[in-house]
Amino acid sequence: QRILQEIPWFATNLRYHILPDWETLPYDAFSPHQDLVSERLATLYEVSVGNCDVLIVPASTALVRMAPPSFLAAFTFFFKQGEVLNEAKLKSQLTLAGYSHVSQVMSPGEYSVRGGLIDLFPMGSVLPYRIDLFGDTIESIRTFDADTQRSLYPVKEVRLLPGREFPMDENGRAAFRQRWREQFEGDPSRSTVYKDIGNGIASAGIEYYLPLFFEQTASLFDYLPKDTYFA
């Protein structure tokens, strides 16, 4: 964090990001704070599309296996003002992407629907967005304050990153359960984690079982350009 704050003093034109650690213990029954997951996903996205000149990563964080870049690309969506938006399809996409339906949006990874208004707090975003629909058309998009729920300023586009670092759609959960049976002995139905995934519930600490969601995991180096300089 200190390095991140000092970089602008030396070079004001650099695009810099930090990839934070989960700040949890391996296989402990705790999941990372949603804000940390949000920042991680935003950083990985910026790195993957080439919008990062300097990346700051703790050495221990760089060693952790993560989702392949193809996962991030497949579950990232954009919404623009004036586009036609199917509400039912959007809710389905949000659920598959790991977002939670709530009555009032307060933190990243949440959304709510009230008539023609959709409140959405995308992962990697500093502020939530309020999408105003006129029929099936996006009439306006505005940021709003999560505490006061008051609208702030209009924007033209919203980037929607996945709600988690692993897929919770039907295919992802089926792959998890299959690999669980291949890797662990005994009756899988006696495992709380196994049963939760089957019911679409992301158990606390599920992040450390991330390799079971993918045929092949990636490392941070799979996201970096070939000519990256390491210091």
PDB file of N, CA and C in Angstrom, residues 102-107 110 112 114 117 119-121 128-130 143-152:
ATOM      1  N   VAL A 102     -30.728  -8.848  -3.222  1.00  0.00           N
ATOM      2  CA  VAL A 102     -31.001  -8.281  -1.903  1.00  0.00           C
ATOM      3  C   VAL A 102     -32.101  -7.231  -2.028  1.00  0.00           C
ATOM      4  N   SER A 103     -32.621  -6.799  -0.876  1.00  0.00           N
ATOM      5  CA  SER A 103     -33.649  -5.764  -0.890  1.00  0.00           C
ATOM      6  C   SER A 103     -33.042  -4.379  -1.052  1.00  0.00           C
ATOM      7  N   GLN A 104     -31.797  -4.192  -0.554  1.00  0.00           N
ATOM      8  CA  GLN A 104     -31.113  -2.905  -0.688  1.00  0.00           C
ATOM      9  C   GLN A 104     -29.628  -3.147  -0.917  1.00  0.00           C
ATOM     10  N   VAL A 105     -29.117  -2.614  -2.005  1.00  0.00           N
ATOM     11  CA  VAL A 105     -27.721  -2.837  -2.387  1.00  0.00           C
ATOM     12  C   VAL A 105     -26.790  -2.028  -1.488  1.00  0.00           C
ATOM     13  N   MET A 106     -25.805  -2.728  -0.892  1.00  0.00           N
ATOM     14  CA  MET A 106     -24.874  -2.063   0.019  1.00  0.00           C
ATOM     15  C   MET A 106     -23.409  -2.347  -0.293  1.00  0.00           C
ATOM     16  N   SER A 107     -23.097  -3.507  -0.861  1.00  0.00           N
ATOM     17  CA  SER A 107     -21.702  -3.892  -1.077  1.00  0.00           C
ATOM     18  C   SER A 107     -21.549  -4.585  -2.428  1.00  0.00           C
ATOM     19  N   GLU A 110     -23.857  -7.398  -5.196  1.00  0.00           N
ATOM     20  CA  GLU A 110     -25.276  -7.410  -4.862  1.00  0.00           C
ATOM     21  C   GLU A 110     -26.095  -6.692  -5.944  1.00  0.00           C
ATOM     22  N   SER A 112     -30.535  -5.487  -6.814  1.00  0.00           N
ATOM     23  CA  SER A 112     -31.949  -5.519  -6.453  1.00  0.00           C
ATOM     24  C   SER A 112     -32.762  -4.990  -7.625  1.00  0.00           C
ATOM     25  N   ARG A 114     -36.509  -3.252  -8.546  1.00  0.00           N
ATOM     26  CA  ARG A 114     -37.739  -2.626  -8.047  1.00  0.00           C
ATOM     27  C   ARG A 114     -38.460  -1.984  -9.233  1.00  0.00           C
ATOM     28  N   LEU A 117     -36.512  -0.124 -12.045  1.00  0.00           N
ATOM     29  CA  LEU A 117     -35.193   0.265 -11.543  1.00  0.00           C
ATOM     30  C   LEU A 117     -34.397  -0.966 -11.138  1.00  0.00           C
ATOM     31  N   ASP A 119     -30.857  -1.782  -9.236  1.00  0.00           N
ATOM     32  CA  ASP A 119     -29.673  -1.334  -8.509  1.00  0.00           C
ATOM     33  C   ASP A 119     -28.637  -2.447  -8.574  1.00  0.00           C
ATOM     34  N   LEU A 120     -27.415  -2.082  -8.917  1.00  0.00           N
ATOM     35  CA  LEU A 120     -26.372  -3.081  -9.163  1.00  0.00           C
ATOM     36  C   LEU A 120     -25.036  -2.571  -8.648  1.00  0.00           C
ATOM     37  N   PHE A 121     -24.359  -3.390  -7.846  1.00  0.00           N
ATOM     38  CA  PHE A 121     -23.027  -3.024  -7.338  1.00  0.00           C
ATOM     39  C   PHE A 121     -22.031  -4.009  -7.954  1.00  0.00           C
ATOM     40  N   PRO A 128     -22.056   1.815  -6.545  1.00  0.00           N
ATOM     41  CA  PRO A 128     -23.100   1.043  -7.223  1.00  0.00           C
ATOM     42  C   PRO A 128     -23.776   1.877  -8.302  1.00  0.00           C
ATOM     43  N   TYR A 129     -24.541   1.216  -9.164  1.00  0.00           N
ATOM     44  CA  TYR A 129     -25.218   1.889 -10.275  1.00  0.00           C
ATOM     45  C   TYR A 129     -26.719   1.643 -10.200  1.00  0.00           C
ATOM     46  N   ARG A 130     -27.458   2.624 -10.665  1.00  0.00           N
ATOM     47  CA  ARG A 130     -28.919   2.509 -10.754  1.00  0.00           C
ATOM     48  C   ARG A 130     -29.314   2.585 -12.226  1.00  0.00           C
ATOM     49  N   THR A 143     -24.730   6.570 -10.979  1.00  0.00           N
ATOM     50  CA  THR A 143     -24.143   6.057  -9.748  1.00  0.00           C
ATOM     51  C   THR A 143     -24.994   6.545  -8.578  1.00  0.00           C
ATOM     52  N   PHE A 144     -24.895   5.848  -7.451  1.00  0.00           N
ATOM     53  CA  PHE A 144     -25.608   6.324  -6.268  1.00  0.00           C
ATOM     54  C   PHE A 144     -24.837   5.959  -5.005  1.00  0.00           C
ATOM     55  N   ASP A 145     -25.147   6.656  -3.935  1.00  0.00           N
ATOM     56  CA  ASP A 145     -24.497   6.451  -2.638  1.00  0.00           C
ATOM     57  C   ASP A 145     -25.185   5.284  -1.936  1.00  0.00           C
ATOM     58  N   ALA A 146     -24.411   4.263  -1.576  1.00  0.00           N
ATOM     59  CA  ALA A 146     -24.998   3.071  -0.958  1.00  0.00           C
ATOM     60  C   ALA A 146     -25.596   3.376   0.414  1.00  0.00           C
ATOM     61  N   ASP A 147     -25.061   4.370   1.114  1.00  0.00           N
ATOM     62  CA  ASP A 147     -25.556   4.700   2.460  1.00  0.00           C
ATOM     63  C   ASP A 147     -26.854   5.493   2.402  1.00  0.00           C
ATOM     64  N   THR A 148     -26.880   6.527   1.563  1.00  0.00           N
ATOM     65  CA  THR A 148     -28.070   7.387   1.484  1.00  0.00           C
ATOM     66  C   THR A 148     -29.045   6.946   0.403  1.00  0.00           C
ATOM     67  N   GLN A 149     -28.580   6.078  -0.520  1.00  0.00           N
ATOM     68  CA  GLN A 149     -29.373   5.609  -1.659  1.00  0.00           C
ATOM     69  C   GLN A 149     -29.728   6.741  -2.628  1.00  0.00           C
ATOM     70  N   ARG A 150     -29.025   7.871  -2.544  1.00  0.00           N
ATOM     71  CA  ARG A 150     -29.292   9.005  -3.432  1.00  0.00           C
ATOM     72  C   ARG A 150     -28.431   8.920  -4.694  1.00  0.00           C
ATOM     73  N   SER A 151     -29.031   9.238  -5.838  1.00  0.00           N
ATOM     74  CA  SER A 151     -28.305   9.232  -7.103  1.00  0.00           C
ATOM     75  C   SER A 151     -27.241  10.308  -7.111  1.00  0.00           C
ATOM     76  N   LEU A 152     -26.113  10.040  -7.806  1.00  0.00           N
ATOM     77  CA  LEU A 152     -25.005  10.983  -7.833  1.00  0.00           C
ATOM     78  C   LEU A 152     -24.817  11.586  -9.224  1.00  0.00           C
TER      79      LEU A 152
END
